[in-house]
Coordinates of C-alpha atoms in Angstrom, one line a residue:
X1 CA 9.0 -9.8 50.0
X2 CA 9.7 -6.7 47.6
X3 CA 8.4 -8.1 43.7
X4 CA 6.3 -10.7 45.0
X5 CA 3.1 -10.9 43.3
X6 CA 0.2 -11.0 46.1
X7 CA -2.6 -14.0 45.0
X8 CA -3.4 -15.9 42.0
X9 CA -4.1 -15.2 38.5
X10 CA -7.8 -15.7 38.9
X11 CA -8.8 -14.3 35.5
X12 CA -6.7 -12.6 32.7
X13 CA -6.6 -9.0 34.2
X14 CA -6.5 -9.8 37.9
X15 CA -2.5 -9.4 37.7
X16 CA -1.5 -12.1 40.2
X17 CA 1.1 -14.8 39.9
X18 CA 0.7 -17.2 36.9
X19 CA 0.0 -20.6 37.0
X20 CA 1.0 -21.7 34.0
X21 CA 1.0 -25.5 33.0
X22 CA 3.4 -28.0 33.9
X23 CA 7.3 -27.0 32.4
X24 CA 7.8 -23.5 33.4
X25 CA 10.7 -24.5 36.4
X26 CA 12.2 -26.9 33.6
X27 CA 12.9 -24.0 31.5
X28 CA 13.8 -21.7 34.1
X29 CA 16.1 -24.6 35.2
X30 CA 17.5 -25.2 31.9
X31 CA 18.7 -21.4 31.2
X32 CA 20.3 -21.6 34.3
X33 CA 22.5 -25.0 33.6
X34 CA 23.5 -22.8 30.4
X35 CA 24.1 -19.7 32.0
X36 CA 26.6 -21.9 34.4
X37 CA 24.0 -21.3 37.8
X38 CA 24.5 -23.3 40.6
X39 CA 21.9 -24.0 42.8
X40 CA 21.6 -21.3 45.3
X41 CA 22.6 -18.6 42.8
X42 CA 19.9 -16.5 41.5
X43 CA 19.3 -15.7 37.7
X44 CA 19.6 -12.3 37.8
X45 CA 17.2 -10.1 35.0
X46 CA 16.8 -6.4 35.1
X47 CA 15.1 -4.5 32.6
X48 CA 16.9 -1.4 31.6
X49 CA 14.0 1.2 31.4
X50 CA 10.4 1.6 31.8
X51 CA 8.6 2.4 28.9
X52 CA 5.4 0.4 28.1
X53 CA 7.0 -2.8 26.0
X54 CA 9.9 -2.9 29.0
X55 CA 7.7 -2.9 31.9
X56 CA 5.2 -5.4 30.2
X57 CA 8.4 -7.8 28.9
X58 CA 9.5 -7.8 32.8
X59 CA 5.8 -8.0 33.9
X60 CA 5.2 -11.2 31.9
X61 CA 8.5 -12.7 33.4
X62 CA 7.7 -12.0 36.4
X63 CA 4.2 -13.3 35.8
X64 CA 5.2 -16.7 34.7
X65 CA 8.8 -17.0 37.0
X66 CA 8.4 -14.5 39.5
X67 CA 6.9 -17.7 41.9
X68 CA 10.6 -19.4 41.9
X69 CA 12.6 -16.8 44.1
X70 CA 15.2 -18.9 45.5
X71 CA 16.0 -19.2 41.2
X72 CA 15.5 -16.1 39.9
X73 CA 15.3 -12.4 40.5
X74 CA 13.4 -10.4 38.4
X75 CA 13.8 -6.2 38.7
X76 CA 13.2 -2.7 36.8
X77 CA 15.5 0.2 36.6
X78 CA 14.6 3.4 35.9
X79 CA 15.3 7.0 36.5
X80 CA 14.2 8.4 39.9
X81 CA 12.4 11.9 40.4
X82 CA 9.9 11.5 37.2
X83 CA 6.7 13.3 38.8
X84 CA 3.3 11.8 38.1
X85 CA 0.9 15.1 37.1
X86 CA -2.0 15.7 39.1
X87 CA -4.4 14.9 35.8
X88 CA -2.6 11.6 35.6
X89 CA -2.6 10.6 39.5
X90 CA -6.7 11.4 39.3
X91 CA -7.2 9.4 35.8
X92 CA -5.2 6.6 37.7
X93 CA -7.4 6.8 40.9
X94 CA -10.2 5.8 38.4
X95 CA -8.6 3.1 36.8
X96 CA -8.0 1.7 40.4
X97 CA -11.4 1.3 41.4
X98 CA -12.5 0.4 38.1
X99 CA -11.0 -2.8 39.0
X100 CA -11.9 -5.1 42.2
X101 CA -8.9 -7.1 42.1
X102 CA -6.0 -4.2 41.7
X103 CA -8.2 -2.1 44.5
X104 CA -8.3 -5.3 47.0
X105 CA -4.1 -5.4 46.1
X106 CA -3.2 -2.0 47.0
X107 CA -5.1 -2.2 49.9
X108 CA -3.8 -5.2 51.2
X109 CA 0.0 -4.0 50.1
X110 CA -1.4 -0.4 51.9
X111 CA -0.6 1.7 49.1
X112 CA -4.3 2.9 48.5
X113 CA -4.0 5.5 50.5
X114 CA -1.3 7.4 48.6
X115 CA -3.6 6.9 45.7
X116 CA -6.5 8.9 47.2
X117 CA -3.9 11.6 48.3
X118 CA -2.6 12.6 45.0
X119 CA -5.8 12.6 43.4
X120 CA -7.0 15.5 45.9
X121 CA -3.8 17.2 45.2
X122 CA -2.3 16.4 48.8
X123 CA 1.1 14.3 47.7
X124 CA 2.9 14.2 45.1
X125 CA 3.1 10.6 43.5
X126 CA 6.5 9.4 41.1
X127 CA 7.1 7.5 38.3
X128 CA 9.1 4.8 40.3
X129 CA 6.7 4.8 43.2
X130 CA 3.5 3.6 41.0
X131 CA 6.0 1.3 39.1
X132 CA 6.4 -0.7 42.5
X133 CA 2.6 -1.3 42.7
X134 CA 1.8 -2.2 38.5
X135 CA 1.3 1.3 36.8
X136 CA 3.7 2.5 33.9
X137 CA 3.6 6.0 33.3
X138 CA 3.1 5.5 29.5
X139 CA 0.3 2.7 30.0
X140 CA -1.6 4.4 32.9
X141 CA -5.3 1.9 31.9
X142 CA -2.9 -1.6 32.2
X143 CA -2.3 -1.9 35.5
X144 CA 0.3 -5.3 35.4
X145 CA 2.0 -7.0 38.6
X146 CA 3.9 -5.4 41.3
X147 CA 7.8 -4.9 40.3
X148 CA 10.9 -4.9 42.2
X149 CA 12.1 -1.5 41.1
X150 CA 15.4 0.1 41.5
X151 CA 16.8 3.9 40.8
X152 CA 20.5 3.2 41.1
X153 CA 21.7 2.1 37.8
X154 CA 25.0 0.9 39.0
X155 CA 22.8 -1.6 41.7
X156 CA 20.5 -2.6 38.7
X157 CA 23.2 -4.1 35.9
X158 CA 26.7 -4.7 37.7
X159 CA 26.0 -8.3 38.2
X160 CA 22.9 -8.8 36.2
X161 CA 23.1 -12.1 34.0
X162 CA 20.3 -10.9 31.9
X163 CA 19.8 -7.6 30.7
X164 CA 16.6 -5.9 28.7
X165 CA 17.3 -2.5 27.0
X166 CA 13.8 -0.8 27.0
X167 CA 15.1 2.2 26.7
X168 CA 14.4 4.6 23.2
X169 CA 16.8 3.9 20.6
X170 CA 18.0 7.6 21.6
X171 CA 18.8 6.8 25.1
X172 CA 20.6 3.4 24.3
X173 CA 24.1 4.8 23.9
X174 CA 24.1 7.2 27.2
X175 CA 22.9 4.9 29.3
X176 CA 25.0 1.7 28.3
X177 CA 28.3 3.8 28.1
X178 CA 27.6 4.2 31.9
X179 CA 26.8 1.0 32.3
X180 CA 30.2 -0.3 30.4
X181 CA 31.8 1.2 33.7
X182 CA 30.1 -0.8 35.9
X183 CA 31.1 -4.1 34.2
X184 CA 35.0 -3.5 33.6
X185 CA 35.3 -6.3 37.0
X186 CA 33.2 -8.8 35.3
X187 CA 34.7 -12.3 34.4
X188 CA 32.0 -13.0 31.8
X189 CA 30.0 -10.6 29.7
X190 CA 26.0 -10.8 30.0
X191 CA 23.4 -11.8 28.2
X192 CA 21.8 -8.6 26.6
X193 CA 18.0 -8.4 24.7
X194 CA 17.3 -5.0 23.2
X195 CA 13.4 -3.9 22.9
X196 CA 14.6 -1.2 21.2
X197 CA 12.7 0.4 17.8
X198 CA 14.9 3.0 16.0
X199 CA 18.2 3.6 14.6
X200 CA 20.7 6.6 14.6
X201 CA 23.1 7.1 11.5
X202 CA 26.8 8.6 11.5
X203 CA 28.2 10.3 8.9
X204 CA 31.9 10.0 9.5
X205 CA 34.0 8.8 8.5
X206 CA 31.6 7.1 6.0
X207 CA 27.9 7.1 6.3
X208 CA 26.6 3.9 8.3
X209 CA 23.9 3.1 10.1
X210 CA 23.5 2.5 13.9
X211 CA 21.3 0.2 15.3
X212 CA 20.6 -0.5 18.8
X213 CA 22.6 -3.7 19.7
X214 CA 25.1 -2.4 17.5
X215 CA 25.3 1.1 20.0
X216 CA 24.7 -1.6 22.9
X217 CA 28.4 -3.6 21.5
X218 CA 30.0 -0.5 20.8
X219 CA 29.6 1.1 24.4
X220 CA 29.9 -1.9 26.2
X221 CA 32.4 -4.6 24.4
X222 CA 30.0 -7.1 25.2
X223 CA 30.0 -9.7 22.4
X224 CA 27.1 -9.4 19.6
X225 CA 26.5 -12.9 19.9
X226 CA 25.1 -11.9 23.6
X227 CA 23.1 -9.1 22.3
X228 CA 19.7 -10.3 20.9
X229 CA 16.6 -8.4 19.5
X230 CA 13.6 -8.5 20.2
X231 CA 10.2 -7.7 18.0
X232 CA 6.5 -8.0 17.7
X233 CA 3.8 -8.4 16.0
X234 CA 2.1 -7.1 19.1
X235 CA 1.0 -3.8 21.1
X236 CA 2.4 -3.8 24.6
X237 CA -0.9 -3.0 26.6
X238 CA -2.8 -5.7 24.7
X239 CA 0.0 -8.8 25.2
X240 CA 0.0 -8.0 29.3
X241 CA -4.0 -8.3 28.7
X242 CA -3.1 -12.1 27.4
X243 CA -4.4 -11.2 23.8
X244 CA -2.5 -13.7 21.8
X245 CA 0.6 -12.5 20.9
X246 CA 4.0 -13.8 18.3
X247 CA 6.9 -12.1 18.8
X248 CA 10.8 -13.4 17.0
X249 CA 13.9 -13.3 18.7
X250 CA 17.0 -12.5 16.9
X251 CA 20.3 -13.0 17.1
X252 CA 23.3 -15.8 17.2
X253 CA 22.1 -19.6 18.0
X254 CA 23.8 -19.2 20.6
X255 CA 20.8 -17.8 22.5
X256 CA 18.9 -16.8 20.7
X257 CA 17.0 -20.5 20.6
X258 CA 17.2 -21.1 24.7
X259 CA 16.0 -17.7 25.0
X260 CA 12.7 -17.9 22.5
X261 CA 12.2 -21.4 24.6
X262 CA 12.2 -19.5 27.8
X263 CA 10.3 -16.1 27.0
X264 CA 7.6 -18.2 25.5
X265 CA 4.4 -18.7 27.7
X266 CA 0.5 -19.7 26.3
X267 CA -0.7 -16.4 24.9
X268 CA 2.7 -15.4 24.1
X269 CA 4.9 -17.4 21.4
X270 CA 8.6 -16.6 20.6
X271 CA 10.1 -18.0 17.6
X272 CA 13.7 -17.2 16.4
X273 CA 15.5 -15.9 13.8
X274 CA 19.3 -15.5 12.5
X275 CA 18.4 -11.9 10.9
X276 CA 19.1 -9.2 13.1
X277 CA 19.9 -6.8 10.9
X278 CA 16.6 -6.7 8.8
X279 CA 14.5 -7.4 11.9
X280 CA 16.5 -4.2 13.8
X281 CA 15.9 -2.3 10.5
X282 CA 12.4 -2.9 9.8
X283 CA 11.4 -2.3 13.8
X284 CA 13.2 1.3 12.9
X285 CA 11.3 1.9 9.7
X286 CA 7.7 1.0 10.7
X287 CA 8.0 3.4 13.5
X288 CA 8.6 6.0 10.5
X289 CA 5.9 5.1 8.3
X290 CA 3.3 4.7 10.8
X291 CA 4.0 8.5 11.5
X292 CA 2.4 8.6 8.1
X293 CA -0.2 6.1 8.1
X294 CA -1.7 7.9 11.3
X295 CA -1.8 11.4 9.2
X296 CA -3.4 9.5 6.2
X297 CA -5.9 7.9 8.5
X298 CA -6.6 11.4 9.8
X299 CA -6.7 13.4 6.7
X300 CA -9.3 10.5 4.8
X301 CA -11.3 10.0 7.9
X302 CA -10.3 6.0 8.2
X303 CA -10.8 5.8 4.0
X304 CA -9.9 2.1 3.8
X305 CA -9.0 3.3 0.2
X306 CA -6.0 5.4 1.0
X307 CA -4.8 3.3 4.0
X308 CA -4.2 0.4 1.6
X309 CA -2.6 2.8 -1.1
X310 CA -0.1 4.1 1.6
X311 CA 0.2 0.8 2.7
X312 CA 1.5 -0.2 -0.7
X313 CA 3.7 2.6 -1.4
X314 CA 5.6 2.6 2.5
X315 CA 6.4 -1.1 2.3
X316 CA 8.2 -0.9 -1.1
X317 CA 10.2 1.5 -0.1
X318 CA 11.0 -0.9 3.0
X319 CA 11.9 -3.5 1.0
X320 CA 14.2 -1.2 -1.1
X321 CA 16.2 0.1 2.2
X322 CA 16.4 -3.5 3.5
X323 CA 18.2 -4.3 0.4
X324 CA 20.6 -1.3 0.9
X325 CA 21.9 -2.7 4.4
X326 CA 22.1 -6.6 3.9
X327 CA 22.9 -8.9 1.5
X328 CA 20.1 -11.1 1.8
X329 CA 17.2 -9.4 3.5
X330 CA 14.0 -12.0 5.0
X331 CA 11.2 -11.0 2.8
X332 CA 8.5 -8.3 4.4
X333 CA 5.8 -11.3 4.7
X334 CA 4.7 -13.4 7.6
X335 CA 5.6 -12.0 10.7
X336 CA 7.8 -9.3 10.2
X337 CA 4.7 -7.9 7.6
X338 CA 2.4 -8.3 10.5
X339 CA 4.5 -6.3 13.1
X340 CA 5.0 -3.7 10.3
X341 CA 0.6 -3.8 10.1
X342 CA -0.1 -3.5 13.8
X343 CA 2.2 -0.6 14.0
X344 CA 0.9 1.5 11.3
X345 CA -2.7 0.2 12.5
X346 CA -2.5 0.6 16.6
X347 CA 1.3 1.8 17.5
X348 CA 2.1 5.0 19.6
X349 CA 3.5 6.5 16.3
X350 CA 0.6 6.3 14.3
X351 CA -1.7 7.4 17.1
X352 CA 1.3 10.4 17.2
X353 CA 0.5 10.7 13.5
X354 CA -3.3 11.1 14.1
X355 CA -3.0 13.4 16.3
X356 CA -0.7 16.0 14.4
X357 CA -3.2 15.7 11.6
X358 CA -6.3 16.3 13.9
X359 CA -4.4 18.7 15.4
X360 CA -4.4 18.0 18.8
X361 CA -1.3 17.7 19.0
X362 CA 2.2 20.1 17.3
X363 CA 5.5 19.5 16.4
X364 CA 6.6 22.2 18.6
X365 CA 5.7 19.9 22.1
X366 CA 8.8 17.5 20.5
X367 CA 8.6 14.1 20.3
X368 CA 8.1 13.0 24.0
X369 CA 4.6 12.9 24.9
X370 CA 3.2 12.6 28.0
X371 CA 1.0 9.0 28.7
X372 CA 2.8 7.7 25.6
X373 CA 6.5 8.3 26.2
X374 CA 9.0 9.1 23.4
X375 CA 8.0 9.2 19.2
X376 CA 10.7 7.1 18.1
X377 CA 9.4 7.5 14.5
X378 CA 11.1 11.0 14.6
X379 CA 14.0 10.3 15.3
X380 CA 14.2 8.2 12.9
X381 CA 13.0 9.7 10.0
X382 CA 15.9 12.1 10.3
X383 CA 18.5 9.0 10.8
X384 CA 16.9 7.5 7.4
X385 CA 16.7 10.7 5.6
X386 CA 20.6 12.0 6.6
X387 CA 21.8 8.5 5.8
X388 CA 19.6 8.0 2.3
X389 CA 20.2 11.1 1.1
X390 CA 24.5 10.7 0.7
X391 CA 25.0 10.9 -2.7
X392 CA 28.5 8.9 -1.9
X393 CA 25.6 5.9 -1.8
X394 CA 24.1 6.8 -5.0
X395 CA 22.2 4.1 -7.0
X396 CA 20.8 4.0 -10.7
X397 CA 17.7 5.2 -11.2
X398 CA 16.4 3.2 -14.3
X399 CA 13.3 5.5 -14.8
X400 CA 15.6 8.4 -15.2
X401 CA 18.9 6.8 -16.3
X402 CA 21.6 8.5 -13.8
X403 CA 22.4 7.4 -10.6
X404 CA 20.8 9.2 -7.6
X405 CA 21.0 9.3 -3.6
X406 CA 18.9 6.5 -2.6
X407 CA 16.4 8.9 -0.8
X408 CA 15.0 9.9 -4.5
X409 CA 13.5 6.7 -5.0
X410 CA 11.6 7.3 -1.3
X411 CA 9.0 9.9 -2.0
X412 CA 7.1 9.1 1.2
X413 CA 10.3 9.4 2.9
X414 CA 11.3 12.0 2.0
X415 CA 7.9 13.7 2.6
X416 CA 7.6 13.1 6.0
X417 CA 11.2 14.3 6.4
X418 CA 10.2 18.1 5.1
X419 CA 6.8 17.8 7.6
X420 CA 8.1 16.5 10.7
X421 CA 12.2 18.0 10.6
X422 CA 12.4 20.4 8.6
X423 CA 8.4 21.9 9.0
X424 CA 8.7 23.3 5.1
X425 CA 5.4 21.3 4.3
X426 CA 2.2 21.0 6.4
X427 CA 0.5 18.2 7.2
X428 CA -1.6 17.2 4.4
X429 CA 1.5 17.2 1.9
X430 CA 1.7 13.6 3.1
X431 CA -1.5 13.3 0.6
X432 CA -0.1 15.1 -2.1
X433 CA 2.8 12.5 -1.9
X434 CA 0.7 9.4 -2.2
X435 CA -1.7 11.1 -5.2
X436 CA 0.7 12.1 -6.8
X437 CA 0.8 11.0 -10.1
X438 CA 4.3 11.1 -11.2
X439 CA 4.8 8.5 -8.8
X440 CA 6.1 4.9 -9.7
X441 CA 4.2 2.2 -9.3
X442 CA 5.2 0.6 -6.0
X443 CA 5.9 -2.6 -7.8
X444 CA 8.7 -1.1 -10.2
X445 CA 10.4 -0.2 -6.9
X446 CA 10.0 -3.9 -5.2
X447 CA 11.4 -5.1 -8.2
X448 CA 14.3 -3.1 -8.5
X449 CA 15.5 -4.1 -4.9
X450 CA 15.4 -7.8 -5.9
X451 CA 16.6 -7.4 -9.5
X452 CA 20.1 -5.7 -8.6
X453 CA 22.9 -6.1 -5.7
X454 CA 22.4 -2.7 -3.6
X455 CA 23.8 -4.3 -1.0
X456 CA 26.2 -1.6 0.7
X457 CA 28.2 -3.4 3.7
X458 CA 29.7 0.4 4.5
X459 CA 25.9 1.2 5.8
X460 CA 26.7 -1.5 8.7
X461 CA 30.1 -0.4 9.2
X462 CA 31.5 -3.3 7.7
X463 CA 34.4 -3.2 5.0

């Protein structure tokens, strides 16, 4: 049967069907009584792109609720055509017979073959054809389970009950418009979690801020209340690999609390929380500053010294652009800290960052890499910087005494916005920033967030 999961889960990487301990139907059960499912009906999930954290989110439900197919259907979408390189196909050939139990799987599912093909160069192999058998193009050495994959968007979402956006923050908008015109027959909206890391900003007709669920409600009319956020602490390669993991939920109670009780399995545990918007905003920023943390790491060759010193600096000026777009911001600590640590320490955009500052890597290949997918710290240095830098959103700079554009009190910001947009500075400006020593003390900045109201509902689009 197509996304059926041959075998046990003998050991941790042996990507069979879990076995988890007793409870698993009773949840599954229990989101279906709320969803209205009768029995008979399937729960319907489909994950909306195939990056590395969406194909590992829909990996570990198939994993632990994959077994219960008369309950529940568990699929991928993602673009057809997407060509697998011949470098790639023969660095995959390797990883398959570095393993015993994914080798003995292909070749019982009679996919090997196609494998040795492409490696000699005789077929061509495609993005949604290894997705089928376990491999995700930007996480070619974590093979996970077979998926039920499909190519037809339209056949993927119009009567999902659960949908996960895995898509870039820069494709979210595109792809859900289309999407909103498969759904116009629909009698009851979805259920919609967003993996999403990055925010846009618009500048008209006042200059707001756009995050993910918030393009997700706009294109679609689907309810926030139905559209959740998802975020770490965790790398995507490394959860699949059942290191332990946390991971919050956010959103309205609504779901957000039957949701964190079904996603949550042994090595992976799901609280909740009622902050989207700082939780949506902090996933956007640490993307940004572990751009930086990757050229620092570079640049000092691993100095401990001027990790931590960046690491003080790029958090304040978190904390003072949380305060700028809600009222009562969670603190950076706990969890929200950590997922802002293992990004800057392992995440795609830090590696990104490394590798500009090594310079095996240039601006000029863009900001979609091959093996790692799409830089969504980019992107979103630009949406921070055209957003902070309005002067219509100017706030008083107490070391100075006259109000400036909030991106003045940013110097790391700002500094990675002249290196990686607008390529006036090179690389190792990024040092100059931190040593420099006109610079504040990153306390004074902490404490001016929590000692005045910069809360600017306009930057959420709200009067």
């Amino acid at each position: 049967m197509a996304g059926s999961v041959d075998g046990a889960r003998a050991s941790p990487h042996s990507n069979g069907s879990a076995h988890y301990p007793n409870g698993v139907e009773e949840r599954l059960d229990e989101l279906r009584h709320l969803i209205g499912k009768t029995d008979g009906d399937q729960l319907k999930i489909v994950g909306v792109g195939a990056g590395a954290w969406g194909t590992v989110f829909a990996a570990l439900l198939q994993d632990a609720y994959g077994q219960f197919r008369d309950k529940v259907q568990i699929r991928i979408w993602r673009r057809p055509g997407r060509t697998v390189d011949r470098s790639t196909a023969e660095h995959l050939f390797e990883v398959i017979n570095s393993s015993e139990d994914v080798l003995r799987r292909l070749i019982r599912r009679c996919a090997y073959l196609k494998y040795v093909e492409a490696r000699l160069g005789d077929r061509t192999l495609y993005a949604d054809e290894i997705l089928k058998d376990g491999f995700c193009l930007n996480m070619i050495d974590t093979p996970v389970c077979p998926l039920k994959v499909v190519t037809n968007l339209q056949e993927a979402v119009w009567d999902a009950d659960i949908v996960v956006n895995g898509l870039p923050s820069t494709e979210t908008k595109e792809v859900f418009e289309e999407i909103s015109r498969y759904w116009k027959e629909r009698l009851s909206p979805p259920i919609i979690i967003s993996l999403a890391k990055g925010i846009e900003a618009a500048l008209d007709p006042v200059p707001r801020i756009i995050t993910p669920t918030q393009m997700i409600n706009q294109a679609t009319g689907v309810p926030i209340e139905n559209i959740l956020y998802v975020g770490g602490p965790n790398i995507a390669s490394e959860i699949y690999n059942k290191e332990y993991a946390n991971a919050r939920i956010c959103g309205a109670e609504k779901w957000r609390k039957p949701l964190a009780k079904f996603l949550r399995q042994p090595h992976f545990i799901v609280w909740d929380n009622s902050d989207l918007v700082t939780h949506e905003v902090m996933g956007g920023l640490k993307n940004v500053y572990a751009i930086g943390a990757g050229m620092i790491a570079a640049l000092t060759n691993e100095s401990a010294t001027s990790k931590s010193v960046y690491f003080a600096h790029c958090t304040s000026e978190m904390i003072f652009i949380t305060h700028l777009l809600t009222e009562e911001p969670e603190k950076l600590a706990g969890p929200l800290l950590a997922d802002t640590y293992v990004t800057l320490l392992k995440g795609r955009n830090a590696w990104y960052g490394q590798m500009l500052a090594k310079g095996q890597l240039s601006l000029d290949m863009g900001d979609s890499i091959k093996g790692k997918g799409t830089i969504q710290g980019v992107s979103a240095v630009h949406a921070f910087y055209e957003l902070l830098s309005q002067t219509s959103l100017s706030v008083l700079d107490h070391e100075e005494k006259k109000p400036v554009a909030p991106i003045q009190l940013c110097p790391i910001m700002k500094t990675l916005h002249k290196i990686l947009i607008k390529r006036e500075l090179p690389i190792e400006a990024i040092l100059q920033a931190l040593r420099d020593e006109t610079m504040n003390d990153p306390r004074d900045r902490i404490e001016l967030a929590y000692s005045h109201a910069f809360y600017m509902p306009s930057l959420l689009g709200q009067p």
